Tab-separated table of C-alpha atoms in Angstrom:
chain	number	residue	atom	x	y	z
A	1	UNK	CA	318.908	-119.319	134.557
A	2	UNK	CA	319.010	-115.834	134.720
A	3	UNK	CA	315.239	-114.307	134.522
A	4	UNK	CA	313.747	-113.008	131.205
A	5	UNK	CA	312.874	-108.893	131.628
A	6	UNK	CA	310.320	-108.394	129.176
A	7	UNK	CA	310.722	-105.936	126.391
A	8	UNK	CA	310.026	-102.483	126.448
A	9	UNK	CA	307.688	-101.047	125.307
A	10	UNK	CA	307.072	-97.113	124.372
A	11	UNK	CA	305.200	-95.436	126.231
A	12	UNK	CA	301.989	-94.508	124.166
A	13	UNK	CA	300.169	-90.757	124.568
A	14	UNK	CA	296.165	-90.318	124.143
A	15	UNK	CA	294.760	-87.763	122.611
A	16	UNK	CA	291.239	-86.038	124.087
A	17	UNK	CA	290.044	-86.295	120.424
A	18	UNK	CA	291.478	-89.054	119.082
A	19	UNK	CA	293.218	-92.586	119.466
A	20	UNK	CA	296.538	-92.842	121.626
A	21	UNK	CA	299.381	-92.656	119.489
A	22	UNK	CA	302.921	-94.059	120.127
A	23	UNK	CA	305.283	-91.124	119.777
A	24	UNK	CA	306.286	-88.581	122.314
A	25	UNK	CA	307.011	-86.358	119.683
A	26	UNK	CA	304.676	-83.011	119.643
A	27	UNK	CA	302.751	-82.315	116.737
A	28	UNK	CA	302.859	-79.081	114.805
A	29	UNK	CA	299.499	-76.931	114.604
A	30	UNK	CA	299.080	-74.952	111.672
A	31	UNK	CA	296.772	-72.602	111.952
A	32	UNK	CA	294.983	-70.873	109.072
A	33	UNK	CA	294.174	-67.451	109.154
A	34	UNK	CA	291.684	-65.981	107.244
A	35	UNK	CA	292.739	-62.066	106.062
A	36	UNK	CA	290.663	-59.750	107.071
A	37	UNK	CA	289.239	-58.466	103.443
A	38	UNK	CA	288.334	-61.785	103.206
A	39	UNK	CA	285.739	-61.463	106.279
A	40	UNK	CA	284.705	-58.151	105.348
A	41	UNK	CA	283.814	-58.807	101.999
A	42	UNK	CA	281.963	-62.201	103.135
A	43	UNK	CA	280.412	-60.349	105.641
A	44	UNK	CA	279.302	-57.580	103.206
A	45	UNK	CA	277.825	-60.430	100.691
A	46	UNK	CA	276.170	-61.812	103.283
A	47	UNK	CA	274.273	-58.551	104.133
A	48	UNK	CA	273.804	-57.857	100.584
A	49	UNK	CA	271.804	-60.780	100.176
A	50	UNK	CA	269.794	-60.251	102.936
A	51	UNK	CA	268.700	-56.814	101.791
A	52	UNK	CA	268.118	-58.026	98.337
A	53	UNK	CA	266.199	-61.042	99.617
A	54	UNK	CA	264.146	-57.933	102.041
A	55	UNK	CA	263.877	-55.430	98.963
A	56	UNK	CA	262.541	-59.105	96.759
A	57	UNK	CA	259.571	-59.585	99.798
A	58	UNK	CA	258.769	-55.646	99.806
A	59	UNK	CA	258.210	-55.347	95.906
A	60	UNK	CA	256.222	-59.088	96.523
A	61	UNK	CA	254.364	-57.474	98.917
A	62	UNK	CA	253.999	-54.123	97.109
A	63	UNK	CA	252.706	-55.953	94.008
A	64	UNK	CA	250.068	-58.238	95.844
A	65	UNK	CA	248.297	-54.968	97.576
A	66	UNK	CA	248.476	-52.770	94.255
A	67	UNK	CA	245.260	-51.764	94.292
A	68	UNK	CA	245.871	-50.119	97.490
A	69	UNK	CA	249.409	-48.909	97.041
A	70	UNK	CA	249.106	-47.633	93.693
A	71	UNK	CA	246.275	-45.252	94.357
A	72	UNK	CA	247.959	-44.252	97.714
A	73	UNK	CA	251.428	-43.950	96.153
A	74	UNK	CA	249.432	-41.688	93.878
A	75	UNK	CA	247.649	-39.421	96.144
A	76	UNK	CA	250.482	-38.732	98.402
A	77	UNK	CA	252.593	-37.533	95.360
A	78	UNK	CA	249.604	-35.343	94.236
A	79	UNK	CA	249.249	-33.978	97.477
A	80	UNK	CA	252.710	-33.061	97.770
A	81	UNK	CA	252.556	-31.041	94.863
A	82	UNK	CA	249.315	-29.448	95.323
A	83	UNK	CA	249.152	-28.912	98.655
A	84	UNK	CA	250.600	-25.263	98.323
A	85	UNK	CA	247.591	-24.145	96.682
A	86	UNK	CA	245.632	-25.167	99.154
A	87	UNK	CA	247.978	-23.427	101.805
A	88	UNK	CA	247.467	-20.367	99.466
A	89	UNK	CA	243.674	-20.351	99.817
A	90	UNK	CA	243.787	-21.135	103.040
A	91	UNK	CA	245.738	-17.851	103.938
A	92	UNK	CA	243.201	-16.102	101.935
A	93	UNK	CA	240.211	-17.186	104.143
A	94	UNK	CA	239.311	-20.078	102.406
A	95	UNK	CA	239.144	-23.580	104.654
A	96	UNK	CA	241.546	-26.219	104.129
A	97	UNK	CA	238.161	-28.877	103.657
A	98	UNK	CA	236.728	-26.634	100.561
A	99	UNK	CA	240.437	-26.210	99.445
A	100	UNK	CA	241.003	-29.552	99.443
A	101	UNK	CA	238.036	-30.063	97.011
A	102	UNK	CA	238.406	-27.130	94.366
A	103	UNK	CA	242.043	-28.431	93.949
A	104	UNK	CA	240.523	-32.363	93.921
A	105	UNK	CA	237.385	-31.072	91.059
A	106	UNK	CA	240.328	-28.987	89.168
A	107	UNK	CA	242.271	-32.124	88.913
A	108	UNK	CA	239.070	-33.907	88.109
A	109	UNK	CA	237.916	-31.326	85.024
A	110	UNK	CA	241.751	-31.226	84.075
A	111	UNK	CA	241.743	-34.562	83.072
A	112	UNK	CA	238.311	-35.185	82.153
A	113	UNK	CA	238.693	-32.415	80.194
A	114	UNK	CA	241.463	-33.910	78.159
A	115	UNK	CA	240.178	-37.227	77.698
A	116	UNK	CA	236.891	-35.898	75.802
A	117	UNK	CA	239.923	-33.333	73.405
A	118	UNK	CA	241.358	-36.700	72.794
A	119	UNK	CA	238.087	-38.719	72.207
A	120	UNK	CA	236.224	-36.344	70.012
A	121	UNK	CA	239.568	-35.792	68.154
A	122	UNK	CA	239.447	-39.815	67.530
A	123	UNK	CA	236.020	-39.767	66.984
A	124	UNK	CA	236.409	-36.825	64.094
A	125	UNK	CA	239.198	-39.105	62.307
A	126	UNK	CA	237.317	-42.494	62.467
A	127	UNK	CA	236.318	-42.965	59.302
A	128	UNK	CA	239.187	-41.243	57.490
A	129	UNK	CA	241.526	-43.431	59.867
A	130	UNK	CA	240.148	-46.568	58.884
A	131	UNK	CA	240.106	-46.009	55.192
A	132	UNK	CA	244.509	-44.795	55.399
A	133	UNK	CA	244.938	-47.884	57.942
A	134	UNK	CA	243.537	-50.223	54.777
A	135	UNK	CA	245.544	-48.262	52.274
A	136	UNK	CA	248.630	-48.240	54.494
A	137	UNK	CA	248.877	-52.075	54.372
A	138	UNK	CA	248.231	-52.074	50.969
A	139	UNK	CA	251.429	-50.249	50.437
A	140	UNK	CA	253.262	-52.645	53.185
A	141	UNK	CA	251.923	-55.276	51.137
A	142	UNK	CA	253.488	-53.783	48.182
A	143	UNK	CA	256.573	-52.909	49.698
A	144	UNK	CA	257.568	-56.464	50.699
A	145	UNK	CA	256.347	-57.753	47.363
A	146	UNK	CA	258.974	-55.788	46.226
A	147	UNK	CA	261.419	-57.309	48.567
A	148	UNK	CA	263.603	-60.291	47.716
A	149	UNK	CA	261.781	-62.443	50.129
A	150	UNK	CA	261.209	-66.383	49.078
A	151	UNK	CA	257.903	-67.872	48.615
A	152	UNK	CA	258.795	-70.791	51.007
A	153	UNK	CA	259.486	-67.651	54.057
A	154	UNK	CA	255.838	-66.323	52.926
A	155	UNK	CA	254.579	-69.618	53.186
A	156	UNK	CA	255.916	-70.293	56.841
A	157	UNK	CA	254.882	-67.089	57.635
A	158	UNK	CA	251.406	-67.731	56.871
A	159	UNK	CA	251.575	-71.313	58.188
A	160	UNK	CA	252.543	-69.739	61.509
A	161	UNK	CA	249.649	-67.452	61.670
A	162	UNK	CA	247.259	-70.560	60.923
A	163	UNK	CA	248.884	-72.393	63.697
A	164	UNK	CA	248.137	-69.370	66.129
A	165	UNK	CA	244.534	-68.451	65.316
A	166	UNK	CA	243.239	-71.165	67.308
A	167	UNK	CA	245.311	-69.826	70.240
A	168	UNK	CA	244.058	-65.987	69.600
A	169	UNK	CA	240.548	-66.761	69.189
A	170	UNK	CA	240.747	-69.010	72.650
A	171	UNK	CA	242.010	-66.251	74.326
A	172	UNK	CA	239.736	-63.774	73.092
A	173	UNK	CA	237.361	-64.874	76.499
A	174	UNK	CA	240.125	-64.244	78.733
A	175	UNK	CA	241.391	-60.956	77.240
A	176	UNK	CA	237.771	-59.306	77.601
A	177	UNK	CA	237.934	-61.304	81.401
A	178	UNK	CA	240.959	-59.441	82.155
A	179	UNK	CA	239.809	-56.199	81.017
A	180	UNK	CA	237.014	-55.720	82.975
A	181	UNK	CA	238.867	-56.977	85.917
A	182	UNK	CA	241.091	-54.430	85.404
A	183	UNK	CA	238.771	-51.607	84.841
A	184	UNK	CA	236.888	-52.330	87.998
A	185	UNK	CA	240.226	-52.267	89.277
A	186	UNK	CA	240.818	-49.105	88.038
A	187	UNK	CA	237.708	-47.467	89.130
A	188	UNK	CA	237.941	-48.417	92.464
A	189	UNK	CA	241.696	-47.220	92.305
A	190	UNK	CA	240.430	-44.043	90.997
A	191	UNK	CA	238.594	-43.613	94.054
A	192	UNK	CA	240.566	-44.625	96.580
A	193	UNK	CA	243.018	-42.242	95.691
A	194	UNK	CA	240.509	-39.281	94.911
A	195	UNK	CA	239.564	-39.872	98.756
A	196	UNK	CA	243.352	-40.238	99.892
A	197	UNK	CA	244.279	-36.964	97.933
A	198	UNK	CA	241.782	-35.021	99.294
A	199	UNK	CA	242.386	-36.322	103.102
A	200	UNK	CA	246.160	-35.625	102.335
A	201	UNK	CA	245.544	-31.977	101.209
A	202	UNK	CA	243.353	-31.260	103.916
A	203	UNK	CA	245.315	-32.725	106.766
A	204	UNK	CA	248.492	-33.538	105.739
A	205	UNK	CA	250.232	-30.722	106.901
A	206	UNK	CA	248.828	-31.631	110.652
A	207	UNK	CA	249.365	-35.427	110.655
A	208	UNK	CA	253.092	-34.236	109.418
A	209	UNK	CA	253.290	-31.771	111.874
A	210	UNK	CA	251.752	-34.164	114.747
A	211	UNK	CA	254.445	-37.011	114.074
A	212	UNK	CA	257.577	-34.551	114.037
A	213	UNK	CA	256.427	-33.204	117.697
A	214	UNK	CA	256.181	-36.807	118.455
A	215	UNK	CA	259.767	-37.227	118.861
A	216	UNK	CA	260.954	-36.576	122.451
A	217	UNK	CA	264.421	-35.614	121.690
A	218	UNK	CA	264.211	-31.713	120.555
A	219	UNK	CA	267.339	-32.914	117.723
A	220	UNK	CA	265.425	-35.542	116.732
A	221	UNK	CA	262.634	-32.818	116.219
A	222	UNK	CA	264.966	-30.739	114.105
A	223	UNK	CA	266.616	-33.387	112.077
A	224	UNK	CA	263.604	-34.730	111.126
A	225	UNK	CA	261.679	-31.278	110.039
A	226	UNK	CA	264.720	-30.605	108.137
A	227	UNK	CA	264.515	-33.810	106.389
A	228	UNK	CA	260.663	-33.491	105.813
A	229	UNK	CA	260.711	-30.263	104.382
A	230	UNK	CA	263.782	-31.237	102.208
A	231	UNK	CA	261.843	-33.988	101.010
A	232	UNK	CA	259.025	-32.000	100.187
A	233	UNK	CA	260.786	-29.131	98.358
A	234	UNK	CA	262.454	-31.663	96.016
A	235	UNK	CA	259.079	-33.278	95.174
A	236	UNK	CA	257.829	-29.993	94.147
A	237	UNK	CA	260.771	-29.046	92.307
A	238	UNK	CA	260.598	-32.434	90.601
A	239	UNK	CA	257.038	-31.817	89.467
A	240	UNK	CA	258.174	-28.183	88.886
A	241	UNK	CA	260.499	-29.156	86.280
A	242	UNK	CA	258.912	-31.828	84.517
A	243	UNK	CA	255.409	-29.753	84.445
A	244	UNK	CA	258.023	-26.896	82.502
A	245	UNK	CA	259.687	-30.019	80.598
A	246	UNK	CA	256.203	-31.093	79.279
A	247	UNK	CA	254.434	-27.856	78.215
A	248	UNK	CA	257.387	-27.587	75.834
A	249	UNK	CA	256.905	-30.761	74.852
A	250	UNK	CA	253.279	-30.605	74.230
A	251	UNK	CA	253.021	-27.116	72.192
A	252	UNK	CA	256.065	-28.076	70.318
A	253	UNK	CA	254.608	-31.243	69.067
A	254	UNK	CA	251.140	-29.538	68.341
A	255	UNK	CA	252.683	-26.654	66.529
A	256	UNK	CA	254.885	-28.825	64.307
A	257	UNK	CA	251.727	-31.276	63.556
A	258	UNK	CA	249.714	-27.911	62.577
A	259	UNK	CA	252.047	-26.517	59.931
A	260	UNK	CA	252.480	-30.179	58.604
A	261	UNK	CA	248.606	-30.444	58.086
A	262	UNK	CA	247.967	-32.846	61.172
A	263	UNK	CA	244.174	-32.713	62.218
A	264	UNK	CA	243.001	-32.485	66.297
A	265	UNK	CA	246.953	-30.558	66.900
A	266	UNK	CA	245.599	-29.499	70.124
A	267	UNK	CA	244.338	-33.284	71.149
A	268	UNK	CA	248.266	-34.115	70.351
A	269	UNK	CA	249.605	-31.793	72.148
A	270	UNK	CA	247.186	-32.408	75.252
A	271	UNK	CA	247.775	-36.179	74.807
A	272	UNK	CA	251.641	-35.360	75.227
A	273	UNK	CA	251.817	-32.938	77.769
A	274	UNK	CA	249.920	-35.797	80.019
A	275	UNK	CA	252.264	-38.543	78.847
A	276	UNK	CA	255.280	-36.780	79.928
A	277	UNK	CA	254.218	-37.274	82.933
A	278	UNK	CA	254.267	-41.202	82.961
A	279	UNK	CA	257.513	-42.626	82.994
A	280	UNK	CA	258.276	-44.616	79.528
A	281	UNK	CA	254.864	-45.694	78.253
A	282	UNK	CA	253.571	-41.739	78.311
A	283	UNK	CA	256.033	-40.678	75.530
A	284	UNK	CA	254.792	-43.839	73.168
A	285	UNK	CA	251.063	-43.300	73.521
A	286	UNK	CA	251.619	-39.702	73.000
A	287	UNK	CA	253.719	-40.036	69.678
A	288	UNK	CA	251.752	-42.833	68.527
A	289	UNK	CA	248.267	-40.969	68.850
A	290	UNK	CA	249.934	-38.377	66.722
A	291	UNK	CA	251.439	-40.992	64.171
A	292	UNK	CA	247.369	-41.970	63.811
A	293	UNK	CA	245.905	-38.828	63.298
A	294	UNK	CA	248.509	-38.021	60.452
A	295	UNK	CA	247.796	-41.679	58.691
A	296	UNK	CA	244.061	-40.605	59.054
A	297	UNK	CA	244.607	-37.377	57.531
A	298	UNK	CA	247.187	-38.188	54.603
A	299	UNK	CA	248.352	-41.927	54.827
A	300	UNK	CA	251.863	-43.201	55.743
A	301	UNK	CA	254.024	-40.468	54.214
A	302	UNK	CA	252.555	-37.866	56.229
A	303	UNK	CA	252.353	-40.574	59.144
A	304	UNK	CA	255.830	-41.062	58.827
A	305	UNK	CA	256.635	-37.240	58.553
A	306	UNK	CA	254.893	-36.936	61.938
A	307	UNK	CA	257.089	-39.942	63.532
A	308	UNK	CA	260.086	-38.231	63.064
A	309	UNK	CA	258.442	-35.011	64.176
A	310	UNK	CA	257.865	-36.511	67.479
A	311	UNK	CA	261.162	-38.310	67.722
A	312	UNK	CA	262.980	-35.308	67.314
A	313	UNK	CA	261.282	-33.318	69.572
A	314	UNK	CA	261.442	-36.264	72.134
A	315	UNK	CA	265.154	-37.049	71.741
A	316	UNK	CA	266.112	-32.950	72.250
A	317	UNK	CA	263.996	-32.873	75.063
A	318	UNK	CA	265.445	-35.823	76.781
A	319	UNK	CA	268.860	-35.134	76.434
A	320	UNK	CA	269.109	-31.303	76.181
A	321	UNK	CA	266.228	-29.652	77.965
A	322	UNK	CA	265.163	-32.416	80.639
A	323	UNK	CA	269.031	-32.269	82.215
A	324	UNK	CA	268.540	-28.580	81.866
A	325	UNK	CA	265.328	-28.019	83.638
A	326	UNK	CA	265.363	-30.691	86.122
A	327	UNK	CA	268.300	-29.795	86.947
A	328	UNK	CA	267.728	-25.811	87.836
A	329	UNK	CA	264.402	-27.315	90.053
A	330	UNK	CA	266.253	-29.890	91.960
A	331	UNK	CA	269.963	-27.934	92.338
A	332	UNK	CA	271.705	-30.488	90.720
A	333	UNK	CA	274.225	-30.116	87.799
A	334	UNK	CA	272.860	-31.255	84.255
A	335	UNK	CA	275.136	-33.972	84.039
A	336	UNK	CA	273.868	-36.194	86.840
A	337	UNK	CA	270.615	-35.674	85.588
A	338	UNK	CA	271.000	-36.969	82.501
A	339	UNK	CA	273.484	-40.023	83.533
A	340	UNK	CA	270.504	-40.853	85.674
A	341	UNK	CA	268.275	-40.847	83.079
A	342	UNK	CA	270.135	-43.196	80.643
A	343	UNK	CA	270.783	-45.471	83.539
A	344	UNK	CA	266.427	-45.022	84.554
C-alpha cells in the first residue's frame, strides 16, 4: 500500500509586531500625511497657548506684588517725563540730588494743591448739596409715580431691598476693614514711589547709561541706545500730548460750568485736568464732581445741564482732538490713534 504524503500545508509568515499570518501576499501601507498648514498652524496654537498661559502667570504675579509694582510702575513713568527738567537745572549749575527734589516737592504741592481746591470746594457746597440731593429724589420719586409702573413691581422692589439690608449692614464691618487696608496701602505706595521717583530722576540717566555700555558688542551698544532713547521720546510725547489734551479739557469744562452758574468752576476744572490723566475712571470722577456741584447749586435741571456739558466736551475731545494731538506728539496719523482708542 502505497504510503500516505501528508497534506500541505502553507507556509505561514510572522510578523515582528504581530501574530504569523498565512498568506504570502504583501500588505499595502498607507501612509497618512499630514499637510504642512496643518503643522504650522498646530504648531502656532501650541505656542500661542504657551505665551498666553506665560502672559496669565506675569499679570498673577504682577497683581500679587501690587503694592510694589504699582508705585514703581508709577515712578518710572514720572521720571521719564520729568527727568528733562532736571537735566535742565542741572546744565544750569544746579545738582541732579536737589533737582531731583524741587521736581519731587513741585509734584508734591501740585497735587496737594489740588486736592485742598477740590475739598474746600466740597466743603463750601455741603450743606446746599445735601438739601438738592433730598429734593432731587423727591422729584425721582415723583417722576416714577408718574410712570405706569404696577404696585406688585413696587412691592418686589421693596421686598428686595428688605431681603438685602441684612446683607449691607453685615458688610458694613468689612467695607470700613477694607478701607483702611487699602489706605495704608496707599500710603505706603505713596512712598515707595516718592522714593523711586526721586532715585530715578537723580540717577536714571547713569544706571541707563551704565547698562547700554554693558553690552560687549559695539551694535548691540547702538541698537540698544537707539531703542532707549526711542522709547523715551515717545513717553514724553505721550505725556506731551495728553498734558495739551487735558488743559483743554479742564478750562473748557470750567468755563462752560461758570457761564451756566456752576459754583467752585476752578475745583472742576482742576478735578478734570487730573482725571484725564487716569485711564477710564478719571473722566467719570471728573464729570461726576461737576454733576454735584451743579445739583448743590440749582438741583437736577441745572445738574443735568452740566451732564451734558461734560459729555460733550468729553465725546469731542475723544474723538476729534485726542487723535489730533496724540497724534502730532507721537508721529502717528490720527486714524490709528483713534482706532486704538475705541479698541483701549
Amino acid at each position: 500500500m502505497p504510503e500516505t504524503m501528508p497534506e500541505t500545508m502553507p507556509e505561514t509568515t510572522r510578523s515582528a509586531t504581530g501574530p504569523p499570518t498565512s498568506t504570502d501576499v504583501p500588505v499595502e501601507r498607507v501612509h497618512f500625511g499630514v499637510p504642512t498648514w496643518v503643522r504650522r498652524g498646530g504648531t502656532t496654537s501650541w505656542m500661542l497657548i504657551g505665551m498666553l498661559i506665560a502672559f496669565a502667570v506675569i499679570i498673577g504675579m504682577i497683581a500679587a506684588t501690587r503694592d510694589i509694582t504699582g508705585p514703581l510702575a508709577i515712578g518710572a513713568f514720572l521720571a521719564i517725563v520729568f527727568v528733562p527738567i532736571v537735566n535742565w537745572l542741572e546744565e544750569r549749575g544746579v545738582g541732579r540730588a536737589l533737582g531731583a527734589g524741587i521736581v519731587l516737592v513741585g509734584l508734591v504741592v501740585v497735587i496737594g494743591g489740588a486736592g485742598l481746591i477740590t475739598a474746600e470746594a466740597l466743603g463750601s457746597q455741603s450743606d446746599v448739596l445735601t438739601e438738592h440731593l433730598g429734593g432731587a429724589v423727591d422729584e425721582v420719586k415723583e417722576l416714577v409715580a408718574d410712570l405706569p409702573i404696577s404696585e406688585s413691581a413696587v412691592d418686589e422692589v421693596d421686598a428686595t431691598a428688605r431681603d438685602a439690608a441684612p446683607v449691607a449692614r453685615d458688610g458694613v464691618a468689612t467695607a470700613v476693614a477694607t478701607a483702611v487696608d487699602t489706605a495704608a496701602g496707599l500710603i505706603t505706595g505713596m512712598i515707595l514711589g516718592a522714593m523711586v521717583l526721586y532715585y530715578l530722576l537723580k540717577d536714571g540717566p547713569m544706571l541707563t547709561r551704565r547698562w547700554v555700555d554693558s553690552k560687549a558688542d559695539r551694535a548691540d551698544r547702538n541698537a540698544t541706545e537707539r531703542i532707549v532713547n526711542s522709547a523715551l521720546l515717545d513717553v514724553q510725547g505721550y505725556f506731551g500730548g495728553k498734558t495739551a489734551l487735558a488743559l483743554v479739557n479742564g478750562v473748557s469744562i470750567a468755563i462752560g460750568m461758570y457761564f451756566l452758574g456752576v459754583p467752585g468752576a476752578l475745583a472742576i476744572g482742576v478735578v478734570n485736568v487730573i482725571g484725564a490723566y487716569i485711564p477710564y475712571i478719571g473722566a467719570f470722577f471728573g464729570g461726576a464732581f461737576a454733576v454735584l456741584m451743579a445739583l448743590g447749586e440749582g438741583g437736577i435741571g441745572l445738574a443735568l445741564a452740566a451732564f451734558a456739558l461734560v459729555m460733550v466736551a468729553q465725546l469731542v475731545l475723544e474723538n476729534l482732538l485726542e487723535p489730533k494731538l496724540l497724534g502730532s506728539s507721537l508721529n502717528l496719523h490720527p486714524l490709528t490713534i483713534l482706532l486704538a482708542t475705541t479698541l483701549g
